Short mmCIF file of C-alpha atoms and ligand atoms in Angstrom, two decimals:
data_model
loop_
_atom_site.label_atom_id
_atom_site.label_comp_id
_atom_site.label_asym_id
_atom_site.label_seq_id
_atom_site.Cartn_x
_atom_site.Cartn_y
_atom_site.Cartn_z
CA MET D 202 10.26 -4.28 31.61
CA LYS D 203 7.48 -2.94 29.42
CA VAL D 204 8.31 -3.38 25.77
CA ILE D 205 7.42 -0.63 23.27
CA PRO D 206 5.97 -2.67 20.39
CA TYR D 207 6.79 -1.95 16.75
CA GLY D 208 3.09 -1.69 15.91
CA LYS D 209 -0.18 -1.75 17.78
CA GLN D 210 -3.89 -1.31 17.16
CA ASP D 211 -5.95 1.47 18.76
CA ILE D 212 -9.41 0.33 19.83
CA THR D 213 -11.73 2.99 21.28
CA GLN D 214 -15.09 2.68 23.04
CA LEU D 215 -16.73 3.69 19.74
CA ASP D 216 -15.11 0.70 18.01
CA ILE D 217 -16.27 -1.60 20.81
CA ASP D 218 -19.80 -0.17 20.72
CA GLY D 219 -19.93 -0.74 16.96
CA VAL D 220 -18.94 -4.41 17.32
CA VAL D 221 -21.25 -5.05 20.30
CA LYS D 222 -24.17 -3.57 18.36
CA VAL D 223 -23.58 -6.16 15.62
CA LEU D 224 -23.35 -8.95 18.21
CA LYS D 225 -26.84 -8.01 19.39
CA SER D 226 -28.19 -7.73 15.83
CA ASP D 227 -29.67 -10.38 13.55
CA PHE D 228 -26.58 -10.75 11.38
CA LEU D 229 -23.14 -11.93 12.44
CA THR D 230 -22.25 -12.57 8.83
CA GLN D 231 -23.64 -11.57 5.40
CA GLY D 232 -25.56 -8.57 6.76
CA PRO D 233 -25.41 -4.82 6.09
CA LYS D 234 -22.06 -3.99 7.74
CA VAL D 235 -19.81 -5.53 5.08
CA PRO D 236 -21.33 -3.37 2.28
CA GLU D 237 -21.13 -0.36 4.62
CA PHE D 238 -17.44 -1.02 5.20
CA GLU D 239 -16.92 -1.49 1.47
CA LYS D 240 -18.52 1.90 0.88
CA THR D 241 -15.98 3.54 3.23
CA LEU D 242 -13.28 2.03 1.01
CA THR D 243 -14.74 3.26 -2.27
CA ASP D 244 -15.44 6.67 -0.71
CA HIS D 245 -11.88 6.92 0.51
CA THR D 246 -10.04 5.57 -2.54
CA GLY D 247 -12.35 6.76 -5.30
CA ALA D 248 -12.29 3.25 -6.83
CA GLU D 249 -15.65 2.07 -8.12
CA TYR D 250 -15.84 -1.32 -6.45
CA ALA D 251 -14.61 -2.67 -3.11
CA LEU D 252 -14.97 -6.18 -1.71
CA ALA D 253 -14.06 -6.97 1.87
CA VAL D 254 -12.55 -10.39 2.55
CA ASN D 255 -11.04 -12.24 5.51
CA SER D 256 -7.40 -11.31 4.83
CA ALA D 257 -5.13 -9.59 2.35
CA THR D 258 -3.78 -13.06 1.53
CA SER D 259 -7.27 -14.10 0.35
CA ALA D 260 -7.59 -10.76 -1.46
CA LEU D 261 -4.36 -11.40 -3.37
CA HIS D 262 -5.50 -14.93 -4.23
CA ILE D 263 -8.86 -13.92 -5.73
CA ALA D 264 -7.25 -10.92 -7.45
CA CYS D 265 -4.80 -13.26 -9.22
CA LEU D 266 -7.58 -15.70 -10.16
CA ALA D 267 -9.81 -12.91 -11.46
CA LEU D 268 -6.97 -11.76 -13.72
CA GLY D 269 -6.77 -15.28 -15.12
CA LEU D 270 -3.42 -16.23 -13.60
CA SER D 271 -2.96 -19.97 -13.97
CA LYS D 272 -0.52 -22.79 -14.64
CA GLY D 273 2.34 -21.82 -16.90
CA ASP D 274 1.94 -18.08 -16.24
CA TRP D 275 4.45 -15.91 -14.38
CA LEU D 276 3.81 -13.58 -11.45
CA TRP D 277 6.54 -11.11 -10.52
CA THR D 278 6.81 -9.24 -7.25
CA THR D 279 9.48 -7.74 -5.00
CA PRO D 280 11.65 -9.91 -2.73
CA VAL D 281 11.22 -7.40 0.13
CA THR D 282 7.67 -8.17 1.13
CA PHE D 283 5.66 -10.58 3.22
CA VAL D 284 5.50 -14.04 1.62
CA ALA D 285 1.79 -13.60 0.77
CA SER D 286 2.62 -11.19 -2.12
CA ALA D 287 4.41 -14.07 -3.87
CA ASN D 288 2.47 -17.09 -2.59
CA CYS D 289 -0.71 -15.89 -4.31
CA GLY D 290 0.94 -16.75 -7.63
CA LEU D 291 1.77 -20.27 -6.45
CA TYR D 292 -1.82 -20.81 -5.23
CA CYS D 293 -2.90 -20.34 -8.86
CA GLY D 294 -0.32 -22.80 -10.18
CA ALA D 295 1.73 -19.98 -11.70
CA LYS D 296 5.50 -19.54 -11.45
CA VAL D 297 6.91 -16.75 -9.30
CA ASP D 298 9.90 -14.51 -9.97
CA PHE D 299 11.15 -11.29 -8.39
CA VAL D 300 12.39 -7.86 -9.39
CA ASP D 301 15.07 -6.39 -7.13
CA ILE D 302 14.37 -3.26 -5.10
CA ASP D 303 15.42 0.35 -5.60
CA GLU D 304 18.17 1.25 -3.14
CA ALA D 305 16.44 4.44 -1.96
CA THR D 306 12.73 3.57 -1.81
CA TYR D 307 13.10 -0.19 -1.04
CA ASN D 308 10.22 -0.77 -3.47
CA MET D 309 10.36 -2.73 -6.73
CA CYS D 310 12.79 -0.81 -8.97
CA PRO D 311 11.04 0.27 -12.22
CA LYS D 312 14.36 0.35 -14.08
CA LYS D 313 15.18 -3.22 -13.10
CA LEU D 314 11.61 -4.19 -13.96
CA GLU D 315 12.08 -2.78 -17.46
CA GLU D 316 15.41 -4.56 -17.92
CA LYS D 317 13.87 -7.84 -16.80
CA LEU D 318 10.90 -7.36 -19.14
CA ILE D 319 13.17 -6.77 -22.13
CA GLU D 320 14.96 -10.04 -21.36
CA ALA D 321 11.70 -11.91 -20.69
CA LYS D 322 10.27 -10.76 -24.02
CA VAL D 323 13.22 -12.33 -25.82
CA ASN D 324 12.88 -15.54 -23.77
CA GLY D 325 9.09 -15.74 -24.02
CA THR D 326 8.69 -15.56 -20.24
CA LEU D 327 6.82 -12.27 -19.82
CA PRO D 328 4.74 -12.06 -16.63
CA LYS D 329 0.95 -12.13 -16.69
CA VAL D 330 0.70 -10.33 -13.34
CA VAL D 331 3.09 -7.98 -11.53
CA VAL D 332 2.54 -7.20 -7.84
CA PRO D 333 4.26 -3.99 -6.73
CA VAL D 334 4.18 -3.61 -2.95
CA HIS D 335 4.00 -0.18 -1.30
CA LEU D 336 6.50 -1.13 1.38
CA CYS D 337 6.12 0.71 4.71
CA GLY D 338 3.28 2.69 3.08
CA GLN D 339 5.60 4.40 0.60
CA PRO D 340 3.92 4.35 -2.83
CA CYS D 341 5.71 2.62 -5.69
CA ASP D 342 6.39 4.59 -8.84
CA MET D 343 3.03 3.59 -10.32
CA GLN D 344 3.19 5.82 -13.42
CA LYS D 345 6.31 4.02 -14.60
CA ILE D 346 4.94 0.59 -13.71
CA GLY D 347 1.61 1.39 -15.40
CA LYS D 348 3.43 2.48 -18.57
CA LEU D 349 5.40 -0.78 -18.66
CA ALA D 350 2.18 -2.74 -18.07
CA LYS D 351 0.70 -1.24 -21.24
CA GLU D 352 3.88 -1.76 -23.22
CA TYR D 353 4.42 -5.39 -22.19
CA GLY D 354 0.81 -6.41 -21.65
CA PHE D 355 0.84 -7.51 -18.02
CA LYS D 356 -1.76 -6.89 -15.31
CA VAL D 357 -0.97 -5.01 -12.11
CA ILE D 358 -2.12 -5.80 -8.56
CA GLU D 359 -0.98 -3.13 -6.10
CA ASP D 360 -0.26 -4.74 -2.75
CA ALA D 361 -1.25 -1.78 -0.56
CA SER D 362 -1.36 -3.83 2.64
CA HIS D 363 0.81 -1.10 4.24
CA ALA D 364 -0.53 1.89 2.43
CA ILE D 365 -4.15 2.82 3.08
CA GLY D 366 -4.29 6.58 3.62
CA GLY D 367 -1.23 7.22 1.44
CA LYS D 368 -1.25 9.24 -1.78
CA TYR D 369 0.43 9.02 -5.15
CA HIS D 370 0.58 12.27 -7.14
CA GLY D 371 -2.07 13.73 -4.84
CA LYS D 372 -4.53 10.87 -5.31
CA PRO D 373 -5.38 8.16 -2.75
CA ILE D 374 -3.65 4.80 -2.92
CA GLY D 375 -6.33 2.39 -4.10
CA ASN D 376 -7.82 4.56 -6.84
CA CYS D 377 -6.34 2.01 -9.31
CA GLU D 378 -5.37 4.65 -11.86
CA TYR D 379 -2.30 2.62 -12.86
CA SER D 380 -3.40 -0.86 -11.80
CA ASP D 381 -6.18 -3.39 -12.29
CA ILE D 382 -6.75 -4.19 -8.62
CA THR D 383 -5.45 -2.87 -5.29
CA VAL D 384 -5.32 -4.99 -2.14
CA PHE D 385 -5.45 -3.80 1.49
CA SER D 386 -4.73 -5.62 4.77
CA PHE D 387 -6.48 -4.88 8.05
CA HIS D 388 -4.33 -7.02 10.32
CA PRO D 389 -3.93 -5.40 13.79
CA VAL D 390 -0.44 -4.04 13.19
CA LYS D 391 -1.60 -2.29 10.01
CA ILE D 392 -2.94 1.28 9.79
CA VAL D 393 -6.64 0.36 10.08
CA THR D 394 -7.72 -2.94 11.60
CA THR D 395 -10.61 -5.40 11.44
CA ALA D 396 -8.65 -8.01 13.50
CA GLU D 397 -7.99 -10.26 10.49
CA GLY D 398 -9.23 -8.80 7.23
CA GLY D 399 -8.48 -7.51 3.79
CA ALA D 400 -10.09 -6.01 0.72
CA VAL D 401 -9.78 -5.66 -3.03
CA VAL D 402 -10.70 -2.47 -4.88
CA THR D 403 -11.00 -2.06 -8.63
CA ASN D 404 -12.63 0.09 -11.33
CA ASN D 405 -13.44 -2.93 -13.48
CA LYS D 406 -16.96 -4.37 -13.04
CA LYS D 407 -16.07 -7.74 -14.58
CA LEU D 408 -13.18 -8.20 -12.16
CA ALA D 409 -15.35 -7.09 -9.23
CA ASP D 410 -18.10 -9.57 -10.20
CA LYS D 411 -15.60 -12.38 -10.58
CA MET D 412 -13.94 -11.65 -7.21
CA SER D 413 -17.35 -11.41 -5.57
CA LEU D 414 -18.12 -14.94 -6.76
CA LEU D 415 -14.71 -16.27 -5.74
CA ARG D 416 -14.94 -14.97 -2.16
CA SER D 417 -18.09 -17.02 -1.56
CA HIS D 418 -17.74 -20.51 -3.09
CA GLY D 419 -18.38 -19.38 -6.68
CA ILE D 420 -22.06 -19.21 -5.78
CA THR D 421 -24.55 -16.74 -7.23
CA ARG D 422 -28.15 -15.85 -6.39
CA ASP D 423 -28.36 -13.50 -9.38
CA THR D 424 -30.73 -15.10 -11.92
CA GLU D 425 -28.98 -13.30 -14.77
CA GLN D 426 -25.74 -15.15 -14.00
CA MET D 427 -27.46 -18.57 -13.75
CA GLU D 428 -27.64 -21.29 -16.33
CA GLY D 429 -31.29 -22.04 -17.00
CA GLU D 430 -34.22 -21.01 -14.82
CA SER D 431 -34.20 -20.37 -11.07
CA HIS D 432 -36.07 -23.09 -9.15
CA GLY D 433 -37.47 -20.56 -6.64
CA GLY D 434 -36.67 -18.22 -3.77
CA TRP D 435 -34.24 -20.67 -2.12
CA TYR D 436 -32.20 -21.22 -5.25
CA TYR D 437 -28.53 -20.54 -5.84
CA GLN D 438 -26.07 -21.90 -8.33
CA GLN D 439 -22.39 -22.63 -8.14
CA ILE D 440 -20.96 -21.32 -11.39
CA ASP D 441 -17.28 -21.14 -10.46
CA LEU D 442 -14.90 -22.76 -7.97
CA GLY D 443 -14.59 -20.30 -5.09
CA PHE D 444 -13.76 -20.22 -1.40
CA ASN D 445 -15.14 -19.00 1.88
CA TYR D 446 -13.11 -15.80 2.11
CA ARG D 447 -15.93 -13.68 3.53
CA MET D 448 -15.43 -11.03 6.19
CA THR D 449 -17.78 -11.22 9.18
CA GLU D 450 -20.16 -8.44 10.23
CA LEU D 451 -18.19 -8.00 13.47
CA GLN D 452 -15.00 -7.32 11.56
CA ALA D 453 -16.76 -4.98 9.14
CA ALA D 454 -18.28 -3.01 12.04
CA LEU D 455 -14.80 -2.52 13.46
CA GLY D 456 -13.59 -1.47 10.01
CA VAL D 457 -16.41 1.09 9.58
CA SER D 458 -15.57 2.60 12.93
CA GLN D 459 -11.79 2.59 12.31
CA MET D 460 -12.10 4.15 8.85
CA GLN D 461 -13.66 7.25 10.45
CA ARG D 462 -10.30 7.89 12.08
CA LEU D 463 -8.05 7.11 9.11
CA ASP D 464 -6.93 10.74 8.62
CA GLU D 465 -6.18 11.05 12.32
CA PHE D 466 -4.13 7.80 12.20
CA ILE D 467 -2.06 8.97 9.24
CA GLU D 468 -1.49 12.45 10.64
CA ALA D 469 -0.22 11.03 13.94
CA ARG D 470 2.13 8.68 12.09
CA HIS D 471 3.52 11.59 10.06
CA LYS D 472 4.12 13.64 13.22
CA LEU D 473 6.03 10.73 14.74
CA ALA D 474 8.04 10.19 11.55
CA SER D 475 9.04 13.88 11.35
CA ARG D 476 10.07 13.73 14.96
CA TYR D 477 12.15 10.57 14.37
CA ASN D 478 13.74 12.25 11.31
CA GLU D 479 14.80 15.20 13.44
CA LEU D 480 15.93 13.27 16.51
CA LEU D 481 17.90 10.61 14.60
CA LYS D 482 19.54 12.74 11.92
CA ALA D 483 22.98 12.83 13.58
CA LEU D 484 23.28 9.04 13.90
CA PRO D 485 25.13 6.85 11.35
CA ILE D 486 21.89 5.49 9.92
CA VAL D 487 19.89 6.02 6.74
CA LEU D 488 16.47 7.52 7.42
CA PRO D 489 13.39 6.72 5.28
CA TYR D 490 13.43 8.35 1.84
CA GLN D 491 10.26 9.78 0.38
CA LEU D 492 9.67 9.44 -3.35
CA GLU D 493 8.78 12.78 -4.94
CA ASN D 494 5.09 13.57 -5.21
CA THR D 495 4.01 10.84 -2.81
CA TYR D 496 2.58 10.76 0.70
CA SER D 497 3.27 7.61 2.71
CA GLY D 498 0.73 5.73 4.79
CA LEU D 499 3.71 5.19 7.13
CA HIS D 500 2.80 1.74 8.31
CA LEU D 501 6.49 1.24 9.16
CA TYR D 502 9.48 3.43 9.96
CA VAL D 503 12.56 1.59 8.69
CA ILE D 504 16.12 2.72 9.35
CA ARG D 505 19.30 1.28 7.78
CA LEU D 506 22.50 0.98 9.79
CA ASP D 507 25.74 2.37 8.36
CA LEU D 508 27.70 -0.62 9.61
CA GLU D 509 31.09 0.86 8.66
CA LYS D 510 30.53 3.56 11.27
CA ILE D 511 29.04 1.33 13.98
CA SER D 512 31.14 -1.01 16.11
CA LEU D 513 28.31 -3.56 16.56
CA THR D 514 26.85 -5.91 13.97
CA HIS D 515 23.30 -5.54 12.64
CA LYS D 516 22.18 -8.45 14.79
CA GLU D 517 23.88 -7.04 17.88
CA VAL D 518 22.14 -3.67 17.45
CA PHE D 519 18.80 -5.45 16.94
CA ASP D 520 19.27 -7.68 20.00
CA CYS D 521 20.43 -4.76 22.22
CA LEU D 522 17.31 -2.80 21.29
CA ARG D 523 15.00 -5.73 22.03
CA ASN D 524 16.83 -6.50 25.28
CA ASN D 525 16.27 -2.92 26.37
CA GLY D 526 12.52 -2.87 25.74
CA VAL D 527 12.44 -1.52 22.20
CA GLY D 528 10.28 -3.96 20.25
CA VAL D 529 12.02 -3.57 16.90
CA ASN D 530 11.34 -5.87 13.97
CA LEU D 531 12.68 -6.56 10.49
CA HIS D 532 10.45 -6.22 7.43
CA TYR D 533 11.21 -8.43 5.59
CA ILE D 534 13.37 -11.51 5.13
CA PRO D 535 13.68 -11.47 1.31
CA VAL D 536 11.14 -14.00 0.06
CA HIS D 537 13.54 -15.64 -2.41
CA THR D 538 15.79 -16.65 0.52
CA GLN D 539 13.01 -18.57 2.29
CA PRO D 540 13.72 -22.33 2.21
CA TYR D 541 10.50 -22.96 0.27
CA TYR D 542 11.63 -20.57 -2.47
CA GLU D 543 15.27 -21.67 -2.40
CA LYS D 544 14.02 -25.17 -3.19
CA MET D 545 12.54 -23.69 -6.37
CA GLY D 546 16.04 -22.68 -7.42
CA PHE D 547 16.47 -19.15 -6.07
CA SER D 548 19.70 -18.23 -4.35
CA GLU D 549 20.57 -15.31 -2.11
CA ASN D 550 22.67 -13.51 -4.73
CA ASP D 551 19.82 -13.33 -7.24
CA PHE D 552 18.58 -10.03 -5.79
CA PRO D 553 21.58 -8.35 -4.15
CA GLU D 554 19.95 -5.01 -3.29
CA SER D 555 17.23 -6.82 -1.34
CA VAL D 556 19.84 -8.77 0.60
CA ARG D 557 21.86 -5.60 1.33
CA TYR D 558 18.64 -4.08 2.66
CA TYR D 559 17.95 -7.15 4.81
CA ASN D 560 21.45 -7.00 6.30
CA THR D 561 21.07 -3.42 7.53
CA ALA D 562 17.33 -2.65 8.04
CA ILE D 563 15.47 -2.32 11.33
CA SER D 564 11.81 -1.29 11.79
CA LEU D 565 11.50 1.08 14.75
CA PRO D 566 8.27 1.26 16.76
CA MET D 567 5.62 3.22 14.85
CA PHE D 568 1.95 3.30 15.84
CA HIS D 569 -0.26 6.30 16.04
CA THR D 570 -0.92 6.14 19.79
CA MET D 571 2.81 6.07 20.52
CA THR D 572 3.60 8.88 22.98
CA TYR D 573 6.52 11.30 22.54
CA GLU D 574 7.83 9.89 25.82
CA GLN D 575 7.92 6.39 24.31
CA GLN D 576 9.51 7.77 21.17
CA ASP D 577 12.17 9.64 23.18
CA LYS D 578 12.96 6.38 24.94
CA VAL D 579 13.43 4.59 21.59
CA VAL D 580 15.70 7.40 20.39
CA GLN D 581 17.71 7.42 23.61
CA ILE D 582 18.28 3.66 23.64
CA LEU D 583 19.07 3.53 19.92
CA THR D 584 21.57 6.37 20.33
CA GLU D 585 23.26 4.64 23.27
CA VAL D 586 23.40 1.30 21.46
CA ILE D 587 24.82 2.76 18.25
CA LYS D 588 27.38 4.91 20.05
CA GLY D 589 28.41 1.81 22.00
C1 LIG E 133 2.86 -6.58 2.02
C2 LIG E 133 1.91 -7.56 2.60
N1 LIG E 133 1.10 -8.26 1.77
C3 LIG E 133 0.21 -9.14 2.24
C4 LIG E 133 0.07 -9.38 3.58
C5 LIG E 133 -0.92 -10.39 4.07
O1 LIG E 133 -1.87 -9.76 4.86
P1 LIG E 133 -2.92 -10.58 5.74
O2 LIG E 133 -2.23 -10.85 7.04
O3 LIG E 133 -4.06 -9.61 5.91
O4 LIG E 133 -3.29 -11.78 4.99
C6 LIG E 133 0.88 -8.69 4.48
C7 LIG E 133 0.78 -8.94 5.93
O5 LIG E 133 1.68 -8.72 6.69
C8 LIG E 133 1.81 -7.75 3.98
O6 LIG E 133 2.61 -7.06 4.81
#
C-alpha cells in the first residue's frame, strides 16, 4: 500500500542542476551561494539582513544569544510547538516557561500572555525573550505581541519555521515589523527546503553582526572588529564564543532554486486547503481557522475531532487513517509534557488548552504536489473512518 505522506519536498531538475553546478565549482562551503540565498530571503521578506544557517534550531540558538539571553533569564514560548522553540532558551542557561494557546488559532494566546506578564511583573519574573510560533503557517497576532513587548520590555523572536510565504496585515512574515528576529526552517517537510537548513532575518545591524559571528566560531576577518593590528592576509581573530552553524553551498543552491517557486508552493497549498475546507465541512471536525487580516503559509492542515459526535477515540481515528495509507501526523505533543520538561516541574494541567488541542488534533497530508486524486482518497478514508 502506498502511503500518502503528511508532507513532502518537491525537487525539480532545475533544483538538481543548481546543486550539481555547485558540486563542480570551487566552493562547497563559504562561497557565493549562501549570500545569494540570503538575498532571496531579504528580497522576499523585506527585512534588511538575512543569515543562512544549518537548521532552524541553530538559528533559534544564535538569535537567543544575540539578544543576550543567559543564566537567570526567562524565555517564554507556546507549548504547542516543536521542542526546539523552547530548547533554545535552555541552551543559553535560561529558564523556560510557556503561555497557553488560543483555542481558535492554536497559537500563543495574546490575552493569556498579557495576564502572565502582569503576574510576572509582580513576581519579578518577566521574560527577556518571547518566542511566538506561527503554527501551521498561521501568523500569530504580532501587533498585540509587539505592543506587549514594548510595554513589558521583552524581546521577540518569531519562530516562522512553518510560515515562509505567509502574510500578516498584508506584509510578508519575516519583515520583523513587530519582532527583533524571525527564524525560518528549511527542513524537507517545510514549505521551502535546503535538506537541513534555517535562517535568521532581522532589521537590526548589531544583531545581524553578532549572529554572523556566532554562526562561525565567533571568528572575524574584519580588521575593524579586531583587537590590535592584523598580522597579515591570513589573519583572523576569535572575539566571541561561537559555533559551526554554517550552511553549505550545496544547500544554499537548493534554497536559491526553491525560493523561485515560493509563490507557486503557497498558491498550491491554498488551493488544497480550500478544497479540504469544502470537502470536509459536513464532518464532525473543526477545520482550520484563519485569523483576520492574515494569509497562512499553510505548512500544515490540522483538523480537530469532535469526539462527542464520533464513536472512535482520537487514537483509533489516527491509527485507522495510518493503517489505510493516510500518513497523518500530530503537531505537536505539548512541550511541557515531555519527560525532560516534566522533570523541571511542569505538569500536564499547567496549559489545559494545549492539552485539549493535543487530544483532538490530526495533521492531514498537505504538500504542494499532492494531487486532487490523493486528496480525494484522504477525504474518502477520513469520512469512512469518522462515520464508522
Ligand atoms: C516550530 C518549529 N521550530 C523549530 C524547528 C526546528 O527546525 P530545524 O529542524 O530546521 O532545526 C521546527 C522543526 O520542525 C519547528 O517545527
